PDB file of C-alpha atoms in Angstrom:
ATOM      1  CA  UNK A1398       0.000   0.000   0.000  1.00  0.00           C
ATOM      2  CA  UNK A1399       1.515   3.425  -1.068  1.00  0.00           C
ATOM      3  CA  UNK A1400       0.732   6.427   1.187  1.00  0.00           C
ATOM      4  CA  UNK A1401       1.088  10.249  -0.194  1.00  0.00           C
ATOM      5  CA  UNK A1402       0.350  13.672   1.630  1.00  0.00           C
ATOM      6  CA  UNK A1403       0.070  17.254   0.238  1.00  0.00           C
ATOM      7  CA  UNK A1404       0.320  20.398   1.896  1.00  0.00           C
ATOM      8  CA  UNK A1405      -1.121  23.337   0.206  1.00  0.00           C
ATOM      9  CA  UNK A1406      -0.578  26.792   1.861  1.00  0.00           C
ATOM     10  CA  UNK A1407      -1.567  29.915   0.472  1.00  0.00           C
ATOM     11  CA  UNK A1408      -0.517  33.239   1.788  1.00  0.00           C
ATOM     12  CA  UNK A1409      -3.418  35.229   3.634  1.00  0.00           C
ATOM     13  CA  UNK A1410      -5.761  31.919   3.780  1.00  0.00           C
ATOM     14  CA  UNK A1411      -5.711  28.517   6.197  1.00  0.00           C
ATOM     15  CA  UNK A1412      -3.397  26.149   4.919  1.00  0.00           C
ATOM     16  CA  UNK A1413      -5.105  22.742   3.152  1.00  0.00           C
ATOM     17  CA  UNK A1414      -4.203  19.126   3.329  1.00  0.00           C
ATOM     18  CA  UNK A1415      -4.752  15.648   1.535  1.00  0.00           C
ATOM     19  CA  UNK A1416      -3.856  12.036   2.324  1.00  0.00           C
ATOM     20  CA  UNK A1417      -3.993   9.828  -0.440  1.00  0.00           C
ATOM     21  CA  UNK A1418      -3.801   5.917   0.105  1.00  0.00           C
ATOM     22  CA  UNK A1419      -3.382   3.828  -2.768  1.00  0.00           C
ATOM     23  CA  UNK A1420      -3.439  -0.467  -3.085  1.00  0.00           C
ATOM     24  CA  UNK A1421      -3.387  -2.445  -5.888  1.00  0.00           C
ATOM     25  CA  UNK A1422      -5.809  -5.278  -6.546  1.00  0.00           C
ATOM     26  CA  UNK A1423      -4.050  -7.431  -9.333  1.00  0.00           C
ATOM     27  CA  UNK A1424      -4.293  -4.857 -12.452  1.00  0.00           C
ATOM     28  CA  UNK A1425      -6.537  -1.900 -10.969  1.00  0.00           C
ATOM     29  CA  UNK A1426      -5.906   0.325  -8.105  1.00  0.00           C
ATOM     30  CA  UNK A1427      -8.391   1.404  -5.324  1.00  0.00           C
ATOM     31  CA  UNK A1428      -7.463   4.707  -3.701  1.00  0.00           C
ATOM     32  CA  UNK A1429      -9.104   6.768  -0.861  1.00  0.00           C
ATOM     33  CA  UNK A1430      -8.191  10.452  -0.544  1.00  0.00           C
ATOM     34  CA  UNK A1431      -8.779  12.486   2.754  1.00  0.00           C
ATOM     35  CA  UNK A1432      -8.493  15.930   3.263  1.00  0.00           C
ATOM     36  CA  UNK A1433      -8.471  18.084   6.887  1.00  0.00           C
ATOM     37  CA  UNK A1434     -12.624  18.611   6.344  1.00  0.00           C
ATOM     38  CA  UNK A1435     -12.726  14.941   7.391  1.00  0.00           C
ATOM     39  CA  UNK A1436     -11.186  15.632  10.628  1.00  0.00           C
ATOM     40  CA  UNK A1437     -11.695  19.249  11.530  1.00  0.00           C
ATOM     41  CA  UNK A1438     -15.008  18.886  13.288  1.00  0.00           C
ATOM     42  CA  UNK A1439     -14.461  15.265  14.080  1.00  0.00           C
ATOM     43  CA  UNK A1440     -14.437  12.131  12.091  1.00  0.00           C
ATOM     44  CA  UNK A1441     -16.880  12.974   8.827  1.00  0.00           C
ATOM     45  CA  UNK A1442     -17.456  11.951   5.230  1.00  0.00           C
ATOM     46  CA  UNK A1443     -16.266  15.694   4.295  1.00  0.00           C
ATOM     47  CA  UNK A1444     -13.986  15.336   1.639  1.00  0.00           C
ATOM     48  CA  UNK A1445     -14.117  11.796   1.315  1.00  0.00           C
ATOM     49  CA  UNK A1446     -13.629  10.274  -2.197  1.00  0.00           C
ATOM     50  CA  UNK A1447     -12.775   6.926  -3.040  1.00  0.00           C
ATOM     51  CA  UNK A1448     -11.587   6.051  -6.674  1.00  0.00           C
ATOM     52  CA  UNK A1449     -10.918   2.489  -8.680  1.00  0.00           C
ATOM     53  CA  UNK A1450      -8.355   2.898 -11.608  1.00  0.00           C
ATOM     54  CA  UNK A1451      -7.016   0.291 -14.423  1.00  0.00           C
ATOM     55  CA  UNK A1452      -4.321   2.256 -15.617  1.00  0.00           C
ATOM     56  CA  UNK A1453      -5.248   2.819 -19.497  1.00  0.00           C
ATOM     57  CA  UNK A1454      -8.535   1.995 -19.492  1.00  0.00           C
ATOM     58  CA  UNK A1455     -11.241   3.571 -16.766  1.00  0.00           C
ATOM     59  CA  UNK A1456     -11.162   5.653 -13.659  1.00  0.00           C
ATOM     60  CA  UNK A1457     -14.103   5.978 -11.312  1.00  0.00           C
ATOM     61  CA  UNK A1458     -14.561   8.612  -9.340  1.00  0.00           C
ATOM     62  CA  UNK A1459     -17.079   8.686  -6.044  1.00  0.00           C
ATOM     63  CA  UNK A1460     -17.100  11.674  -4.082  1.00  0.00           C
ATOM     64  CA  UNK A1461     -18.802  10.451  -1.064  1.00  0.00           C
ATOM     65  CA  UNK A1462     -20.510  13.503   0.648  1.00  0.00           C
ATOM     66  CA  UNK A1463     -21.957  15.085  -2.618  1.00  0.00           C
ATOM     67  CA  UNK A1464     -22.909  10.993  -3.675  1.00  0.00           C
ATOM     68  CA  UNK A1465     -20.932  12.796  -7.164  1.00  0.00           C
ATOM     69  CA  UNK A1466     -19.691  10.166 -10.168  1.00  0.00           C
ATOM     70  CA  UNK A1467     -17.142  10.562 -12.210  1.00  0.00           C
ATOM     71  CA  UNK A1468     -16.328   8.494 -15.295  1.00  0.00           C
ATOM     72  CA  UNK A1469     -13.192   8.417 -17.510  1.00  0.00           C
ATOM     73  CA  UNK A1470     -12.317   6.162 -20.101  1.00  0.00           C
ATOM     74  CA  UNK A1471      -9.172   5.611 -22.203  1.00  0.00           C
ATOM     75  CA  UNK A1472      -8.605   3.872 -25.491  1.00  0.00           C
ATOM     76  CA  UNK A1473      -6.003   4.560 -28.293  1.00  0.00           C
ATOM     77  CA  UNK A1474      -6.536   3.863 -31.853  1.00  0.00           C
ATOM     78  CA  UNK A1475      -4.384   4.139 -35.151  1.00  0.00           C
ATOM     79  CA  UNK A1476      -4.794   6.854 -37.723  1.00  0.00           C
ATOM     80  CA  UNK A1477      -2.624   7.580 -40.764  1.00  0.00           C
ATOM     81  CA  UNK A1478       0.156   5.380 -39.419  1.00  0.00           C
ATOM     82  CA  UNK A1479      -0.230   7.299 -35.591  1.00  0.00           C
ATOM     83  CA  UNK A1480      -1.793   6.580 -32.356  1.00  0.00           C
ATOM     84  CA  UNK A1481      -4.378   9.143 -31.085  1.00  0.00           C
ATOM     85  CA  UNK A1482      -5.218   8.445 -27.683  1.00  0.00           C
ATOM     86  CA  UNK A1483      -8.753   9.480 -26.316  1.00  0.00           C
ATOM     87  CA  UNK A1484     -10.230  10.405 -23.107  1.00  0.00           C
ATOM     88  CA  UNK A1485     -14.046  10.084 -22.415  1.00  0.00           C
ATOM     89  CA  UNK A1486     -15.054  12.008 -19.379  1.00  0.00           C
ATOM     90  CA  UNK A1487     -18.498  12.560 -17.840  1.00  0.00           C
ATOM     91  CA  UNK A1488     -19.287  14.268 -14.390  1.00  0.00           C
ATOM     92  CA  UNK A1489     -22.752  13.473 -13.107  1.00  0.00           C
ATOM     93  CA  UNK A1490     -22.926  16.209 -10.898  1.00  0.00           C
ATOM     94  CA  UNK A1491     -21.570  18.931 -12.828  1.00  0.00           C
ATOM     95  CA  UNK A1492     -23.746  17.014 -15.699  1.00  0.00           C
ATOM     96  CA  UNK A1493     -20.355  17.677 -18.222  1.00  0.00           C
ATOM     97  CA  UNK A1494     -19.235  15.605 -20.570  1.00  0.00           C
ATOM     98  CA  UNK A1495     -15.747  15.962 -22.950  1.00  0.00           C
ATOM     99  CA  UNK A1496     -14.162  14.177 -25.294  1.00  0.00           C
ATOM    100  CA  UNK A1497      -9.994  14.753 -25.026  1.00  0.00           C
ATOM    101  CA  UNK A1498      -7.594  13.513 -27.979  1.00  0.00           C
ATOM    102  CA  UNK A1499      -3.942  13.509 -28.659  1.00  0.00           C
ATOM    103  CA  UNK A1500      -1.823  13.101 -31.095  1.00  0.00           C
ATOM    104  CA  UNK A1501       2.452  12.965 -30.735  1.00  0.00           C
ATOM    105  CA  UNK A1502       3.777  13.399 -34.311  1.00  0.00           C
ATOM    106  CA  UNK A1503       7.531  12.642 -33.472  1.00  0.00           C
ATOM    107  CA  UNK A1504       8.824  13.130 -29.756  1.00  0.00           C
ATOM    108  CA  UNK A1505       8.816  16.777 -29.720  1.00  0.00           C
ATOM    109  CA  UNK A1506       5.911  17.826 -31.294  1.00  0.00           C
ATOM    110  CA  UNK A1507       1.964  17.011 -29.934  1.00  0.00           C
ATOM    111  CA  UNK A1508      -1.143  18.328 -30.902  1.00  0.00           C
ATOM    112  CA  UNK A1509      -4.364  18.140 -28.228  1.00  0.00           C
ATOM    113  CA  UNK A1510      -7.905  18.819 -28.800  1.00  0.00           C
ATOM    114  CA  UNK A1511     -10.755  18.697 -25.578  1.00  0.00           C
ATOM    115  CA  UNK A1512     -14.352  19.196 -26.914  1.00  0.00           C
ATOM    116  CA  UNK A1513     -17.372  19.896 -24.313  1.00  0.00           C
ATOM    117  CA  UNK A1514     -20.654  18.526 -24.837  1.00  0.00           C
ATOM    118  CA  UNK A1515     -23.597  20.441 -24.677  1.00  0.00           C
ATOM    119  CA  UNK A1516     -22.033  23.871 -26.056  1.00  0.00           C
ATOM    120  CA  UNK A1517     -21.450  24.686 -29.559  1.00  0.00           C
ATOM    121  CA  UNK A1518     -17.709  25.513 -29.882  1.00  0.00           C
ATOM    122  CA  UNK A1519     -16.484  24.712 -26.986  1.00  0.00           C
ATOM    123  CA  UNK A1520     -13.313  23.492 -28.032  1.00  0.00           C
ATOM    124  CA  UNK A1521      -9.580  23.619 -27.266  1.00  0.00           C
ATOM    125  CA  UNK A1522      -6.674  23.184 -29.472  1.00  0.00           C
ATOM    126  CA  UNK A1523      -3.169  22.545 -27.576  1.00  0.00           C
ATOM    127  CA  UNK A1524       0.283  22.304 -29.431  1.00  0.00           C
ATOM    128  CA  UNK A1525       3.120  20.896 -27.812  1.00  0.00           C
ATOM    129  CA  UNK A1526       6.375  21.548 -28.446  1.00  0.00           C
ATOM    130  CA  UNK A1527       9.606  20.132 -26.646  1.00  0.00           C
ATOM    131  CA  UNK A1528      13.102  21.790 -28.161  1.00  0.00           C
ATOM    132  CA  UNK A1529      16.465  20.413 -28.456  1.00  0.00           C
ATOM    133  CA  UNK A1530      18.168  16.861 -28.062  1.00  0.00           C
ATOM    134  CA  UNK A1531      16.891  16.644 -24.273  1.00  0.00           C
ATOM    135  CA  UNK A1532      13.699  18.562 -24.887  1.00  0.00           C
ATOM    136  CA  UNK A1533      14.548  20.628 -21.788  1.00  0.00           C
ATOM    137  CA  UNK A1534      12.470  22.861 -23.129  1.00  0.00           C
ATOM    138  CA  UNK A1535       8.469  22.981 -23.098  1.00  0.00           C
ATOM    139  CA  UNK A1536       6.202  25.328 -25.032  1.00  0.00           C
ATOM    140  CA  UNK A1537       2.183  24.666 -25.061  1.00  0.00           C
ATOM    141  CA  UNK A1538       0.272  27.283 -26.980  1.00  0.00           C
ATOM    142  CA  UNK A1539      -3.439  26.730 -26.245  1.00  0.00           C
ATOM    143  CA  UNK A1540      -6.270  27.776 -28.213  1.00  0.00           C
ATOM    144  CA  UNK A1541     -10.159  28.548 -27.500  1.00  0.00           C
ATOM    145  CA  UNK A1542     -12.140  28.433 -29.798  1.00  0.00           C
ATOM    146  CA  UNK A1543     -15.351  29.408 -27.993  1.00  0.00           C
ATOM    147  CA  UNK A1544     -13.840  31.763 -26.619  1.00  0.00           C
ATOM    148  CA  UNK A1545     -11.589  32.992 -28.991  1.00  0.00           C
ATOM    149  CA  UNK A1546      -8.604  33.472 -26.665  1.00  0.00           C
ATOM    150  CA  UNK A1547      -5.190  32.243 -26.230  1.00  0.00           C
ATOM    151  CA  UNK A1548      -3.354  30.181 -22.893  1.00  0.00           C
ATOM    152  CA  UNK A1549       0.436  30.016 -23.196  1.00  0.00           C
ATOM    153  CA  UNK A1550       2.997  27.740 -20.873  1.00  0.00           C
ATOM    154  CA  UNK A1551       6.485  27.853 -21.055  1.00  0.00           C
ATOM    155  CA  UNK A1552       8.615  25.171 -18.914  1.00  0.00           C
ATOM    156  CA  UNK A1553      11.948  24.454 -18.355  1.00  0.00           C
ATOM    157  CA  UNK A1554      13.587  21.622 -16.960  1.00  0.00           C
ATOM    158  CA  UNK A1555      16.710  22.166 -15.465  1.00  0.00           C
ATOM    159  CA  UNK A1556      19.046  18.902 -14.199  1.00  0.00           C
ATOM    160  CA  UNK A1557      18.331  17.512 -10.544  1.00  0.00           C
ATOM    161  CA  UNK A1558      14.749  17.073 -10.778  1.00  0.00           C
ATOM    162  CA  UNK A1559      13.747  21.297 -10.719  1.00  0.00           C
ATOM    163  CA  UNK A1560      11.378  22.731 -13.257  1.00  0.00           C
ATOM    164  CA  UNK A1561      10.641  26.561 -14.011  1.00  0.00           C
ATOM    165  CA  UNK A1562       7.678  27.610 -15.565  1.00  0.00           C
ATOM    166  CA  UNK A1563       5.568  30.206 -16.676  1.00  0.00           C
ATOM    167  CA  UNK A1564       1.830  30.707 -17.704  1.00  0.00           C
ATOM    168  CA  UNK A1565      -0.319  33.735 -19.307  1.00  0.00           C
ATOM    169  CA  UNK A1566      -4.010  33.522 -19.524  1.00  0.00           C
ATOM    170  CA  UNK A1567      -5.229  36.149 -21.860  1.00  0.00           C
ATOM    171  CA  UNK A1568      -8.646  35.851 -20.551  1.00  0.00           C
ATOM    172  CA  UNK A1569      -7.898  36.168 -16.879  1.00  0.00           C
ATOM    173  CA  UNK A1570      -4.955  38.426 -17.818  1.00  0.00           C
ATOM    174  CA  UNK A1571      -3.083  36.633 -14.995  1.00  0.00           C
ATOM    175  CA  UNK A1572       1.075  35.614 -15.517  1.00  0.00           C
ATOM    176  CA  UNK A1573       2.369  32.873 -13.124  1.00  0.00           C
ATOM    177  CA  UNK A1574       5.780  31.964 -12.213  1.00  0.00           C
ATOM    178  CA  UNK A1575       6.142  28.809 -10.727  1.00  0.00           C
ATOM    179  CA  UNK A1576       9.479  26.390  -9.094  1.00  0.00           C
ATOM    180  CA  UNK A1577       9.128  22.678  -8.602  1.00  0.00           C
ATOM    181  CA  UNK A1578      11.674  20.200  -7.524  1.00  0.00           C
ATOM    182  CA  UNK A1579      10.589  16.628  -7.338  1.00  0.00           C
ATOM    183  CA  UNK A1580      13.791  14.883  -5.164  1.00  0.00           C
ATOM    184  CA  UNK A1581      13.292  11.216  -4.224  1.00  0.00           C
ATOM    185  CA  UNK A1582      14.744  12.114  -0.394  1.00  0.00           C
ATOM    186  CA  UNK A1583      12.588  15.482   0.430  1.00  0.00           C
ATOM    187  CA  UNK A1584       9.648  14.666  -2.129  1.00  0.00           C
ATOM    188  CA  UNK A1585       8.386  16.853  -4.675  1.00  0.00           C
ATOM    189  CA  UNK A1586       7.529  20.797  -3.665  1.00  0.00           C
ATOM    190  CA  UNK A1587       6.463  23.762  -5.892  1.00  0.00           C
ATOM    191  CA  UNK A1588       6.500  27.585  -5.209  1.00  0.00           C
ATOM    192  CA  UNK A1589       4.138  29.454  -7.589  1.00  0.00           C
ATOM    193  CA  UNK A1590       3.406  33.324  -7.813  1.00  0.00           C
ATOM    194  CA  UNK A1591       0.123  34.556  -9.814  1.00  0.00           C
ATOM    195  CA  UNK A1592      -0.452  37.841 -10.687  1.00  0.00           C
ATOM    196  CA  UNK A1593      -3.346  39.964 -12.615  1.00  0.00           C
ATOM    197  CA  UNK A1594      -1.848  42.471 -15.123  1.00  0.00           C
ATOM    198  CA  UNK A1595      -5.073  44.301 -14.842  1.00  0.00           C
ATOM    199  CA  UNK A1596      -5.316  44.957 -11.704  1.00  0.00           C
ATOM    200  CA  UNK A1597      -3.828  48.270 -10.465  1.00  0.00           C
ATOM    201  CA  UNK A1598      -2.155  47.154  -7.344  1.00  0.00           C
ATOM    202  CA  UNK A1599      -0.514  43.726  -9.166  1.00  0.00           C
ATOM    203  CA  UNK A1600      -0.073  42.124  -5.856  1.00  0.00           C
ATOM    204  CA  UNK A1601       1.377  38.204  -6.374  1.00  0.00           C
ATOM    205  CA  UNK A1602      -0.664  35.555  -4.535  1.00  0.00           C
ATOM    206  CA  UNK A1603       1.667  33.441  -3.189  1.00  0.00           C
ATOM    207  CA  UNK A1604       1.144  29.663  -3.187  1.00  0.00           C
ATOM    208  CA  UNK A1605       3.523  26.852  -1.682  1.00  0.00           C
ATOM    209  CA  UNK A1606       2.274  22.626  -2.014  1.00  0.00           C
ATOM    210  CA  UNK A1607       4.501  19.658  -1.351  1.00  0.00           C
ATOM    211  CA  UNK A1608       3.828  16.366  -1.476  1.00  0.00           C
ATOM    212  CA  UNK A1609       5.133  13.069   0.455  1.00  0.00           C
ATOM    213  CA  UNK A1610       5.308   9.407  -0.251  1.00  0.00           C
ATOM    214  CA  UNK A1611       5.041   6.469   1.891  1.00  0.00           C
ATOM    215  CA  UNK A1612       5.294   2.707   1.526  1.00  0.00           C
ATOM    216  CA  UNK A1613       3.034   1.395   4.323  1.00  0.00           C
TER     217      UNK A1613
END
């Protein structure tokens, strides 16, 4: 059984956390997730959820104190000499349902595509792009069409497990900065700073998260 924890704690607000166990049950996994809901006020079904996974194929989620179902199914098939996976997704409570595909072309470029039910042009169209021999270097234009905006991320991965980003959301008009650093000894942690360029006091909000893993 495989244990993990994550801190989240945001400047000016209470900080958050969620406990994760995971087992395996020949080829799916059943996890139950936690977070400090379930134990603030005494032992509840507050943030309860309990999931079954087969890596590849489904994932069920059951978020116990909203009796909310979540559905995702995976299958790949072969077009034109390339594999397009696809995603199926519904959410019975939010009543959504989405349709994700992907395509790699060679290993440093991919092209995405998520459509929502239910609206008419509600679609995204992601490129990705990794540069040079060790495609170090990430760049993922992402496209709206309903919308008719643009998302950008740009990511760096630097040697030793640490990561630099940086995101722009033209419809939020907010710019993040963000540093991870996944080590196997102190885990994996990440440092992010969002601000909104159109605001007129462009204060950052300040996040910190790190995560833990245990073999129980």
């Amino acid at each position: 059984m495989k244990a993990t924890v994550k801190g989240r704690y945001e400047v000016n607000k209470s900080a958050t956390a969620v406990a994760t166990l995971t087992t395996n049950a020949g080829d799916v996994r059943l996890k139950a997730s936690l977070t400090d809901a379930t134990f603030v006020r005494g032992p509840s079904l507050n943030g309860l959820a309990i999931s079954l996974e087969k890596p590849g194929a489904f994932i069920l989620d059951y978020h116990l104190p909203t009796k909310d179902v979540r559905f995702q199914f995976m299958n790949s098939v072969r077009l034109m000499e390339k594999t397009v996976n696809l995603t199926y997704t519904h959410a019975r409570g939010d009543n959504r349902t989405a349709l994700d595909g992907s395509v790699a072309f060679d290993p440093s470029n991919k092209v995405s595509v998520n459509y929502a039910f239910g609206t008419p042009g509600a679609c995204k169209v992601k490129y990705v792009y990794a540069h040079g021999e060790l495609r170090q270097t990430v760049l993922e234009p992402c496209y709206d069409v309903f919308n008719n905006t643009w998302d950008f991320v740009l990511t760096r991965n630097l040697d030793g497990g640490d990561s630099l980003k940086a995101t722009y959301h033209t419809t939020t008009k907010n710019l993040g900065l963000e540093w991870s650093r996944d080590s196997k000894v102190n885990g994996w942690f990440k440092i992010s700073a969002t601000v909104n360029l159109a605001e007129q006091q462009k204060a950052p909000k300040l996040i910190a998260e790190s995560t833990w893993n245990y073999e129980v």
